[in-house]
Amino acid sequence: METPPSDTAADGNPFAGMDPETAANPQPMFKALRESVPVMPVEGVGVVLTGRAAIDEAFRDPTTFSSNMSAIDLKNVRPLIPLQIDPPDHKKYRKILDPILAPRQMALLEVPVTRLVNDLIDGFVDRGEVDFAREFSVPFPSQVFLMLLGLPLDELPRFLAMKDGIIRPDQVTGSPYGSDAMHELQRETAQSIYDYFDGILDEREIERRDDLLSQFLDAEVDGQKLQRTEILDICFLFLIAGLDTVTATLDCMFAFLAQHPEHRRQLVDDPARIPAAVEELLRWETPVMGVARIAARDTNLGGCPINQGDQVMVMLGSANTDETEFDDAETVRFDRESNRHLAFGGGIHRCLGSHLARQELRIALREWHRRIPEYSVAPGHTLAYTSGIRSIEHFPMNFVPAN
Ligand code: HEM
């Protein structure tokens, strides 16, 4: 679902070596690329797409621009479902999963998610300062996920270790990206994820609960249930797709709002603006900068030849600031009328968890601004963004709570 964060070009990652200023403010780089080479061949990698038209075209043809396992290697032993499944099988899985994560289902989370947000805020509100990432943006989505799985919140450390072992094994091991140690940790973690969910599924086979895993066990399409391995492959993907993405989005949104008091004030004064603000900040920040594809055959995009086997990097952040799609694309406007952003991707693989993510983000922004209307980045601190998925690992914040 994402490009792995990387510091080297070893794995052909186009974000390799991105300087801190560009990671924090990638929009000017996207603009420059889009205006000169909207479809850019990159030696030893493939092509990078930055123009909206080319990106829309690639998303419309998922058979040519495949998402199969060679598009991104996370040491999973089988394809992640549905992310690494091409047509026609992909449709079967979305038919099962879409209703489970539909807006109507996610609306039921209103009360428990509001409680989770307030419990987290209770933990630091009297202090006037917080490390936003450590105490809010990292634990919150994992807690929501634990709740959806019917698991106790004290499983949090195990969950964080599992996702970090896959997504940032270089940082966990302290060894370079692409090293043997990193791959070994990814392999071990992948196996532990399969084993962990296998154990819980055994329990749910015996006794169903009101949770996601029980729904997966009972789901049917065309009279057929999912097999155990298929459910495991879905769980694996949820773990790596549904946690860091929300964390990164919260980081990007709160960093923006902390540094733009006039925008923040609009949300404090009129919370009804929050849903539109979430969309606009998703557009502008595009926390998942890009997604990867593999060309399944020789083809051509925007006049640029693409060879079978080439990696195709689809730069969502660029599509989201393309003037051909957005009026006043460089301005953050919470009153934008049409906002066809691609922060959740596009085409058949468009984010399955977008309704869940929106629910989490809207509630987080609403409760936070109700209780903490004034905040800023701690004086003297420069926020450092990771590339690929734009999270901020250390985010010291000072704030003044509401009376
Ligand atoms: C703001 C938070 C999120 C962002 C920005 C985001 C972004 C994305 C993007 C860009 C894709 C497309 C990947 C591609 O085309 O290769 C995607 C797919 C996906 N996302 Fe999300 N995501 C978020 C939250 C979530 C959550 C909470 C879940 C939890 C279930 C989730 C589950 C998935 C799944 C399962 C897919 C694969 C869909 C498919 O292949 O059909 N995402 N997401």
Tab-separated table of C-alpha atoms and ligand atoms in Angstrom:
chain	number	residue	atom	x	y	z
A	1	MET	CA	0.000	0.000	0.000
A	2	GLU	CA	2.910	2.186	0.378
A	3	THR	CA	6.482	2.672	-0.616
A	4	PRO	CA	8.803	1.537	2.141
A	5	PRO	CA	10.761	4.335	3.759
A	6	SER	CA	14.339	4.067	2.630
A	7	ASP	CA	17.550	5.979	2.888
A	8	THR	CA	19.382	4.378	0.024
A	9	ALA	CA	18.796	3.787	-3.634
A	10	ALA	CA	19.558	0.083	-3.182
A	11	ASP	CA	15.997	-1.020	-3.775
A	12	GLY	CA	15.293	1.483	-6.505
A	13	ASN	CA	13.316	3.726	-4.200
A	14	PRO	CA	12.861	7.122	-5.872
A	15	PHE	CA	12.572	8.786	-2.458
A	16	ALA	CA	16.126	7.717	-1.712
A	17	GLY	CA	18.258	10.490	-0.384
A	18	MET	CA	15.404	12.999	-0.313
A	19	ASP	CA	16.647	16.048	1.546
A	20	PRO	CA	14.825	17.063	4.745
A	21	GLU	CA	13.393	20.253	3.217
A	22	THR	CA	11.824	18.316	0.322
A	23	ALA	CA	10.448	15.644	2.657
A	24	ALA	CA	8.806	18.436	4.687
A	25	ASN	CA	7.560	20.421	1.674
A	26	PRO	CA	7.499	18.147	-1.383
A	27	GLN	CA	5.039	20.266	-3.409
A	28	PRO	CA	7.637	22.418	-5.229
A	29	MET	CA	9.600	19.318	-6.285
A	30	PHE	CA	6.406	17.761	-7.635
A	31	LYS	CA	5.576	20.942	-9.537
A	32	ALA	CA	9.017	21.096	-11.127
A	33	LEU	CA	8.868	17.429	-12.178
A	34	ARG	CA	5.301	17.668	-13.436
A	35	GLU	CA	6.048	20.703	-15.556
A	36	SER	CA	9.186	19.230	-17.128
A	37	VAL	CA	8.754	15.426	-17.272
A	38	PRO	CA	5.276	14.228	-16.184
A	39	VAL	CA	6.370	10.685	-17.114
A	40	MET	CA	10.026	10.403	-16.168
A	41	PRO	CA	12.259	7.430	-17.000
A	42	VAL	CA	14.665	6.680	-14.147
A	43	GLU	CA	17.779	4.633	-14.852
A	44	GLY	CA	17.616	1.262	-13.113
A	45	VAL	CA	14.141	1.843	-11.675
A	46	GLY	CA	11.529	2.328	-14.364
A	47	VAL	CA	9.355	5.396	-14.597
A	48	VAL	CA	8.036	7.991	-12.186
A	49	LEU	CA	4.600	9.447	-12.922
A	50	THR	CA	3.907	12.988	-11.723
A	51	GLY	CA	1.284	14.288	-14.186
A	52	ARG	CA	-2.341	13.776	-13.205
A	53	ALA	CA	-3.409	12.647	-16.696
A	54	ALA	CA	-0.776	9.887	-16.833
A	55	ILE	CA	-1.581	8.839	-13.269
A	56	ASP	CA	-5.314	8.593	-13.995
A	57	GLU	CA	-4.492	6.542	-17.088
A	58	ALA	CA	-2.305	4.106	-15.136
A	59	PHE	CA	-4.976	3.656	-12.458
A	60	ARG	CA	-7.555	2.889	-15.152
A	61	ASP	CA	-5.493	-0.066	-16.401
A	62	PRO	CA	-4.587	-2.263	-13.405
A	63	THR	CA	-3.869	-5.247	-15.635
A	64	THR	CA	-1.007	-3.482	-17.419
A	65	PHE	CA	0.088	-1.551	-14.319
A	66	SER	CA	0.072	-4.544	-12.032
A	67	SER	CA	0.144	-4.548	-8.228
A	68	ASN	CA	1.492	-8.097	-8.003
A	69	MET	CA	4.038	-9.115	-5.389
A	70	SER	CA	7.046	-7.828	-7.290
A	71	ALA	CA	5.699	-4.260	-7.069
A	72	ILE	CA	6.708	-4.161	-3.402
A	73	ASP	CA	8.478	-6.760	-1.246
A	74	LEU	CA	7.595	-6.828	2.436
A	75	LYS	CA	8.690	-10.447	2.998
A	76	ASN	CA	5.124	-11.667	3.074
A	77	VAL	CA	5.067	-15.242	1.784
A	78	ARG	CA	1.804	-14.895	-0.145
A	79	PRO	CA	0.247	-11.844	-1.817
A	80	LEU	CA	-1.320	-9.310	0.510
A	81	ILE	CA	-5.074	-9.371	-0.034
A	82	PRO	CA	-6.429	-7.373	-1.844
A	83	LEU	CA	-3.449	-5.047	-2.440
A	84	GLN	CA	-1.277	-7.480	-4.386
A	85	ILE	CA	-4.107	-9.157	-6.283
A	86	ASP	CA	-4.719	-8.152	-9.903
A	87	PRO	CA	-7.988	-8.437	-11.816
A	88	PRO	CA	-10.106	-10.493	-12.064
A	89	ASP	CA	-9.624	-12.004	-8.564
A	90	HIS	CA	-9.304	-8.621	-6.882
A	91	LYS	CA	-13.021	-7.961	-7.334
A	92	LYS	CA	-14.054	-10.996	-5.303
A	93	TYR	CA	-12.146	-9.748	-2.258
A	94	ARG	CA	-13.460	-6.192	-2.481
A	95	LYS	CA	-16.987	-7.596	-2.719
A	96	ILE	CA	-16.421	-9.270	0.645
A	97	LEU	CA	-14.453	-6.503	2.332
A	98	ASP	CA	-16.152	-3.303	1.137
A	99	PRO	CA	-19.380	-3.891	3.104
A	100	ILE	CA	-17.406	-4.666	6.289
A	101	LEU	CA	-15.632	-1.269	6.092
A	102	ALA	CA	-18.537	0.698	4.604
A	103	PRO	CA	-19.400	4.187	5.910
A	104	ARG	CA	-22.483	2.833	7.711
A	105	GLN	CA	-20.338	0.383	9.688
A	106	MET	CA	-17.702	2.960	10.447
A	107	ALA	CA	-20.329	5.385	11.743
A	108	LEU	CA	-20.933	2.895	14.565
A	109	LEU	CA	-17.440	3.683	15.856
A	110	GLU	CA	-18.360	7.254	16.728
A	111	VAL	CA	-18.755	6.697	20.480
A	112	PRO	CA	-15.857	4.309	21.200
A	113	VAL	CA	-13.389	6.231	19.004
A	114	THR	CA	-14.387	9.517	20.642
A	115	ARG	CA	-13.675	7.896	23.996
A	116	LEU	CA	-10.257	6.640	22.864
A	117	VAL	CA	-9.251	10.104	21.670
A	118	ASN	CA	-10.337	11.708	24.933
A	119	ASP	CA	-8.578	9.078	27.039
A	120	LEU	CA	-5.341	9.819	25.186
A	121	ILE	CA	-5.777	13.591	25.600
A	122	ASP	CA	-6.527	13.087	29.326
A	123	GLY	CA	-3.047	11.590	29.635
A	124	PHE	CA	-1.259	14.870	28.843
A	125	VAL	CA	-3.752	17.743	28.801
A	126	ASP	CA	-2.667	19.114	32.195
A	127	ARG	CA	0.976	19.226	31.133
A	128	GLY	CA	0.796	21.928	28.440
A	129	GLU	CA	3.286	19.979	26.318
A	130	VAL	CA	3.364	16.622	24.581
A	131	ASP	CA	5.308	14.590	22.083
A	132	PHE	CA	2.424	14.411	19.630
A	133	ALA	CA	3.737	11.295	17.877
A	134	ARG	CA	4.578	9.235	20.939
A	135	GLU	CA	1.477	10.051	22.947
A	136	PHE	CA	-1.147	10.566	20.268
A	137	SER	CA	-0.585	9.847	16.584
A	138	VAL	CA	1.204	6.505	17.072
A	139	PRO	CA	-0.985	4.862	19.748
A	140	PHE	CA	-4.366	6.131	18.498
A	141	PRO	CA	-4.791	4.177	15.208
A	142	SER	CA	-3.370	1.018	16.788
A	143	GLN	CA	-5.848	1.284	19.635
A	144	VAL	CA	-8.712	1.696	17.170
A	145	PHE	CA	-7.496	-1.374	15.345
A	146	LEU	CA	-7.230	-3.425	18.544
A	147	MET	CA	-10.784	-2.394	19.339
A	148	LEU	CA	-11.973	-3.524	15.891
A	149	LEU	CA	-10.293	-6.876	16.418
A	150	GLY	CA	-11.821	-7.260	19.877
A	151	LEU	CA	-8.382	-7.358	21.505
A	152	PRO	CA	-7.326	-5.707	24.784
A	153	LEU	CA	-5.496	-2.363	24.562
A	154	ASP	CA	-2.507	-3.806	26.414
A	155	GLU	CA	-1.623	-5.665	23.203
A	156	LEU	CA	-0.440	-2.284	21.875
A	157	PRO	CA	3.340	-2.836	22.283
A	158	ARG	CA	3.133	-6.171	20.456
A	159	PHE	CA	1.178	-4.525	17.635
A	160	LEU	CA	3.615	-1.664	17.282
A	161	ALA	CA	6.536	-4.119	17.209
A	162	MET	CA	4.857	-6.176	14.466
A	163	LYS	CA	4.151	-3.238	12.187
A	164	ASP	CA	7.551	-1.604	12.774
A	165	GLY	CA	9.336	-4.912	12.096
A	166	ILE	CA	7.804	-4.908	8.617
A	167	ILE	CA	7.632	-1.211	7.780
A	168	ARG	CA	10.826	0.151	9.312
A	169	PRO	CA	13.120	-2.835	9.920
A	170	ASP	CA	16.187	-0.720	9.193
A	171	GLN	CA	15.406	1.578	12.097
A	172	VAL	CA	14.473	-1.267	14.458
A	173	THR	CA	17.714	-3.170	13.747
A	174	GLY	CA	19.825	-0.042	13.367
A	175	SER	CA	21.252	-1.521	10.164
A	176	PRO	CA	21.198	-0.059	6.661
A	177	TYR	CA	18.169	-0.359	4.388
A	178	GLY	CA	18.507	-3.531	2.308
A	179	SER	CA	20.907	-5.223	4.773
A	180	ASP	CA	20.688	-8.926	5.713
A	181	ALA	CA	19.779	-8.010	9.291
A	182	MET	CA	16.881	-5.929	8.081
A	183	HIS	CA	15.553	-8.671	5.794
A	184	GLU	CA	15.926	-11.231	8.578
A	185	LEU	CA	13.844	-9.120	10.950
A	186	GLN	CA	11.185	-8.618	8.270
A	187	ARG	CA	11.002	-12.374	7.658
A	188	GLU	CA	10.771	-13.190	11.373
A	189	THR	CA	8.158	-10.499	11.933
A	190	ALA	CA	6.115	-11.636	8.946
A	191	GLN	CA	5.984	-15.159	10.364
A	192	SER	CA	5.040	-13.860	13.801
A	193	ILE	CA	2.156	-11.889	12.255
A	194	TYR	CA	0.773	-14.987	10.524
A	195	ASP	CA	1.148	-16.998	13.776
A	196	TYR	CA	-0.446	-14.297	15.912
A	197	PHE	CA	-3.577	-13.931	13.789
A	198	ASP	CA	-3.779	-17.701	13.269
A	199	GLY	CA	-4.022	-18.119	17.057
A	200	ILE	CA	-6.794	-15.542	17.408
A	201	LEU	CA	-8.703	-17.021	14.475
A	202	ASP	CA	-8.597	-20.427	16.229
A	203	GLU	CA	-10.318	-18.789	19.207
A	204	ARG	CA	-12.906	-17.062	17.025
A	205	GLU	CA	-13.665	-20.335	15.205
A	206	ILE	CA	-14.800	-21.722	18.553
A	207	GLU	CA	-16.640	-18.603	19.695
A	208	ARG	CA	-17.651	-15.720	17.415
A	209	ARG	CA	-17.577	-12.167	18.747
A	210	ASP	CA	-18.720	-8.793	17.521
A	211	ASP	CA	-15.411	-8.078	15.800
A	212	LEU	CA	-13.661	-7.889	12.443
A	213	LEU	CA	-12.134	-11.372	12.546
A	214	SER	CA	-15.508	-12.993	13.236
A	215	GLN	CA	-16.913	-11.061	10.275
A	216	PHE	CA	-14.094	-12.346	8.062
A	217	LEU	CA	-14.843	-15.918	9.165
A	218	ASP	CA	-18.531	-15.604	8.278
A	219	ALA	CA	-18.161	-13.550	5.081
A	220	GLU	CA	-19.168	-15.221	1.834
A	221	VAL	CA	-19.069	-14.310	-1.810
A	222	ASP	CA	-20.951	-16.386	-4.383
A	223	GLY	CA	-21.647	-18.926	-1.645
A	224	GLN	CA	-17.961	-19.334	-0.799
A	225	LYS	CA	-16.247	-18.504	2.477
A	226	LEU	CA	-12.728	-17.164	2.747
A	227	GLN	CA	-10.020	-19.726	3.444
A	228	ARG	CA	-7.853	-19.384	6.547
A	229	THR	CA	-4.785	-18.350	4.536
A	230	GLU	CA	-6.823	-15.689	2.753
A	231	ILE	CA	-7.979	-14.230	6.069
A	232	LEU	CA	-4.377	-14.197	7.297
A	233	ASP	CA	-3.287	-12.352	4.163
A	234	ILE	CA	-5.980	-9.740	4.744
A	235	CYS	CA	-4.990	-9.323	8.410
A	236	PHE	CA	-1.336	-8.903	7.457
A	237	LEU	CA	-2.259	-6.131	5.063
A	238	PHE	CA	-4.572	-4.373	7.508
A	239	LEU	CA	-1.767	-4.256	10.046
A	240	ILE	CA	0.650	-2.556	7.692
A	241	ALA	CA	-1.899	-0.457	5.769
A	242	GLY	CA	-4.120	0.849	8.526
A	243	LEU	CA	-1.798	2.052	11.269
A	244	ASP	CA	1.168	4.040	9.943
A	245	THR	CA	-0.972	5.733	7.335
A	246	VAL	CA	-3.287	7.268	9.920
A	247	THR	CA	-0.331	8.153	12.159
A	248	ALA	CA	1.420	9.907	9.276
A	249	THR	CA	-1.753	11.738	8.284
A	250	LEU	CA	-2.281	13.020	11.816
A	251	ASP	CA	1.366	14.117	11.950
A	252	CYS	CA	1.085	16.018	8.664
A	253	MET	CA	-2.250	17.601	9.541
A	254	PHE	CA	-1.290	18.746	13.029
A	255	ALA	CA	2.090	19.997	11.832
A	256	PHE	CA	0.301	22.110	9.236
A	257	LEU	CA	-2.289	23.406	11.703
A	258	ALA	CA	0.339	24.100	14.373
A	259	GLN	CA	2.126	26.341	11.874
A	260	HIS	CA	-0.951	27.971	10.299
A	261	PRO	CA	-2.979	29.520	13.129
A	262	GLU	CA	-5.468	31.130	10.740
A	263	HIS	CA	-6.462	27.694	9.404
A	264	ARG	CA	-6.565	26.247	12.907
A	265	ARG	CA	-8.844	29.046	14.057
A	266	GLN	CA	-11.374	28.130	11.338
A	267	LEU	CA	-11.691	24.629	12.832
A	268	VAL	CA	-11.935	25.864	16.411
A	269	ASP	CA	-14.583	28.457	15.519
A	270	ASP	CA	-16.575	26.213	13.209
A	271	PRO	CA	-16.090	22.450	13.757
A	272	ALA	CA	-18.549	21.783	10.903
A	273	ARG	CA	-15.614	22.606	8.604
A	274	ILE	CA	-13.608	19.633	9.833
A	275	PRO	CA	-14.715	17.055	7.199
A	276	ALA	CA	-13.754	19.461	4.370
A	277	ALA	CA	-10.516	20.346	6.158
A	278	VAL	CA	-9.622	16.646	6.412
A	279	GLU	CA	-10.041	16.279	2.632
A	280	GLU	CA	-8.076	19.425	1.868
A	281	LEU	CA	-5.211	18.511	4.170
A	282	LEU	CA	-5.162	14.987	2.730
A	283	ARG	CA	-4.847	16.599	-0.697
A	284	TRP	CA	-2.174	19.106	0.234
A	285	GLU	CA	-0.061	16.908	2.472
A	286	THR	CA	-0.648	13.543	0.713
A	287	PRO	CA	0.963	11.550	3.542
A	288	VAL	CA	1.385	8.449	1.315
A	289	MET	CA	3.522	10.166	-1.306
A	290	GLY	CA	3.377	7.443	-3.908
A	291	VAL	CA	2.374	3.888	-4.736
A	292	ALA	CA	4.211	1.271	-6.791
A	293	ARG	CA	3.214	-0.760	-9.822
A	294	ILE	CA	4.991	-3.179	-12.170
A	295	ALA	CA	4.471	-3.036	-15.938
A	296	ALA	CA	3.010	-6.402	-16.936
A	297	ARG	CA	3.710	-5.758	-20.652
A	298	ASP	CA	5.491	-3.271	-22.870
A	299	THR	CA	3.436	-0.141	-23.109
A	300	ASN	CA	3.568	3.630	-23.477
A	301	LEU	CA	2.383	6.447	-21.261
A	302	GLY	CA	2.404	10.122	-22.184
A	303	GLY	CA	4.787	9.349	-25.044
A	304	CYS	CA	7.269	7.525	-22.795
A	305	PRO	CA	7.950	3.839	-23.557
A	306	ILE	CA	7.607	1.513	-20.576
A	307	ASN	CA	9.059	-1.989	-20.701
A	308	GLN	CA	7.579	-5.112	-19.204
A	309	GLY	CA	9.043	-5.501	-15.689
A	310	ASP	CA	9.684	-1.791	-15.174
A	311	GLN	CA	8.721	-0.385	-11.819
A	312	VAL	CA	6.217	2.444	-12.091
A	313	MET	CA	6.118	4.936	-9.227
A	314	VAL	CA	2.840	6.802	-9.104
A	315	MET	CA	3.349	10.082	-7.271
A	316	LEU	CA	0.026	10.767	-5.573
A	317	GLY	CA	1.319	13.954	-3.981
A	318	SER	CA	1.963	15.381	-7.415
A	319	ALA	CA	-1.437	14.365	-8.794
A	320	ASN	CA	-2.947	16.170	-5.812
A	321	THR	CA	-1.307	19.484	-6.594
A	322	ASP	CA	-1.723	19.362	-10.359
A	323	GLU	CA	-3.262	22.605	-11.651
A	324	THR	CA	-5.076	20.751	-14.434
A	325	GLU	CA	-7.281	19.194	-11.757
A	326	PHE	CA	-7.375	21.817	-8.981
A	327	ASP	CA	-8.026	25.537	-9.198
A	328	ASP	CA	-5.653	27.413	-6.976
A	329	ALA	CA	-3.831	24.122	-6.387
A	330	GLU	CA	-1.068	25.694	-4.274
A	331	THR	CA	-3.459	27.154	-1.731
A	332	VAL	CA	-4.910	25.271	1.215
A	333	ARG	CA	-8.621	26.128	1.178
A	334	PHE	CA	-11.136	24.518	3.492
A	335	ASP	CA	-13.970	25.858	1.305
A	336	ARG	CA	-12.914	23.970	-1.834
A	337	GLU	CA	-16.049	22.800	-3.629
A	338	SER	CA	-14.719	19.882	-5.605
A	339	ASN	CA	-11.801	17.901	-4.224
A	340	ARG	CA	-11.016	14.794	-6.304
A	341	HIS	CA	-7.772	14.095	-4.488
A	342	LEU	CA	-5.884	10.817	-4.787
A	343	ALA	CA	-4.512	10.644	-1.239
A	344	PHE	CA	-6.259	7.264	-0.908
A	345	GLY	CA	-5.018	6.137	-4.324
A	346	GLY	CA	-7.214	5.565	-7.361
A	347	GLY	CA	-8.723	2.838	-9.519
A	348	ILE	CA	-9.555	-0.617	-8.210
A	349	HIS	CA	-7.004	-0.497	-5.356
A	350	ARG	CA	-8.327	2.742	-3.913
A	351	CYS	CA	-8.007	2.538	-0.142
A	352	LEU	CA	-10.364	0.029	1.418
A	353	GLY	CA	-9.955	1.702	4.810
A	354	SER	CA	-10.731	5.249	3.685
A	355	HIS	CA	-14.029	5.429	5.582
A	356	LEU	CA	-12.363	4.149	8.728
A	357	ALA	CA	-9.491	6.599	8.256
A	358	ARG	CA	-11.862	9.524	7.717
A	359	GLN	CA	-13.822	8.614	10.821
A	360	GLU	CA	-10.617	8.478	12.901
A	361	LEU	CA	-9.277	11.741	11.493
A	362	ARG	CA	-12.509	13.703	11.838
A	363	ILE	CA	-13.045	12.600	15.432
A	364	ALA	CA	-9.398	13.254	16.347
A	365	LEU	CA	-9.515	16.768	14.886
A	366	ARG	CA	-12.888	17.552	16.448
A	367	GLU	CA	-12.048	16.398	19.978
A	368	TRP	CA	-8.546	17.827	19.905
A	369	HIS	CA	-9.644	21.321	18.849
A	370	ARG	CA	-12.523	21.290	21.322
A	371	ARG	CA	-10.083	20.646	24.146
A	372	ILE	CA	-6.816	22.107	22.823
A	373	PRO	CA	-7.491	25.098	20.571
A	374	GLU	CA	-4.008	26.665	20.835
A	375	TYR	CA	-0.820	24.754	20.049
A	376	SER	CA	2.516	25.133	18.317
A	377	VAL	CA	5.677	23.202	17.546
A	378	ALA	CA	8.003	23.502	20.569
A	379	PRO	CA	10.249	26.571	20.098
A	380	GLY	CA	13.592	25.809	18.484
A	381	HIS	CA	12.490	22.424	17.152
A	382	THR	CA	12.497	21.668	13.419
A	383	LEU	CA	10.137	18.892	12.407
A	384	ALA	CA	11.811	16.088	10.444
A	385	TYR	CA	9.561	14.165	8.042
A	386	THR	CA	10.249	10.640	6.859
A	387	SER	CA	10.041	10.185	3.093
A	388	GLY	CA	7.675	7.806	1.323
A	389	ILE	CA	5.156	7.846	4.143
A	390	ARG	CA	5.441	11.325	5.603
A	391	SER	CA	5.377	10.783	9.338
A	392	ILE	CA	7.138	12.856	12.005
A	393	GLU	CA	8.741	10.612	14.557
A	394	HIS	CA	9.538	13.297	17.129
A	395	PHE	CA	6.948	16.058	17.357
A	396	PRO	CA	7.264	18.123	20.551
A	397	MET	CA	4.299	20.443	20.920
A	398	ASN	CA	3.368	23.168	23.386
A	399	PHE	CA	-0.295	23.960	23.927
A	400	VAL	CA	-2.881	25.862	25.905
A	401	PRO	CA	-5.991	23.830	26.721
A	402	ALA	CA	-9.488	25.318	26.600
A	403	ASN	CA	-10.861	26.538	29.943
B	1	HEM	C1	-5.299	8.389	6.135
B	1	HEM	C2	-5.009	7.113	6.180
B	1	HEM	C3	-4.783	6.269	4.959
B	1	HEM	C4	-4.188	6.600	3.777
B	1	HEM	C5	-3.596	7.938	3.383
B	1	HEM	C6	-4.232	5.419	2.943
B	1	HEM	C7	-3.735	5.350	1.662
B	1	HEM	C8	-3.900	4.262	0.833
B	1	HEM	C9	-3.486	4.246	-0.534
B	1	HEM	C10	-2.759	5.376	-1.255
B	1	HEM	C11	-3.845	3.038	-1.061
B	1	HEM	C12	-3.643	2.561	-2.485
B	1	HEM	C13	-2.470	1.633	-2.615
B	1	HEM	C14	-2.156	1.278	-4.046
B	1	HEM	O1	-2.849	1.687	-4.954
B	1	HEM	O2	-1.158	0.568	-4.247
B	1	HEM	C15	-4.473	2.284	0.004
B	1	HEM	C16	-4.946	0.999	-0.127
B	1	HEM	C17	-5.411	0.253	0.944
B	1	HEM	N1	-5.629	0.693	2.234
B	1	HEM	FE1	-5.359	2.569	2.908
B	1	HEM	N2	-4.827	4.402	3.634
B	1	HEM	C18	-5.188	4.874	4.869
B	1	HEM	C19	-5.829	4.183	5.863
B	1	HEM	C20	-6.180	2.859	5.812
B	1	HEM	C21	-6.800	2.138	6.890
B	1	HEM	C22	-7.203	2.713	8.246
B	1	HEM	C23	-6.946	0.865	6.466
B	1	HEM	C24	-7.532	-0.229	7.318
B	1	HEM	C25	-8.178	-1.212	6.934
B	1	HEM	C26	-6.446	0.782	5.103
B	1	HEM	C27	-6.445	-0.345	4.308
B	1	HEM	C28	-6.099	-0.349	2.969
B	1	HEM	C29	-6.207	-1.543	2.133
B	1	HEM	C30	-6.682	-2.914	2.573
B	1	HEM	C31	-5.771	-1.166	0.858
B	1	HEM	C32	-5.678	-2.038	-0.387
B	1	HEM	C33	-6.940	-1.893	-1.220
B	1	HEM	C34	-6.917	-2.711	-2.490
B	1	HEM	O3	-5.846	-3.119	-2.935
B	1	HEM	O4	-7.998	-2.964	-3.053
B	1	HEM	N3	-5.990	2.022	4.745
B	1	HEM	N4	-4.503	3.060	1.140
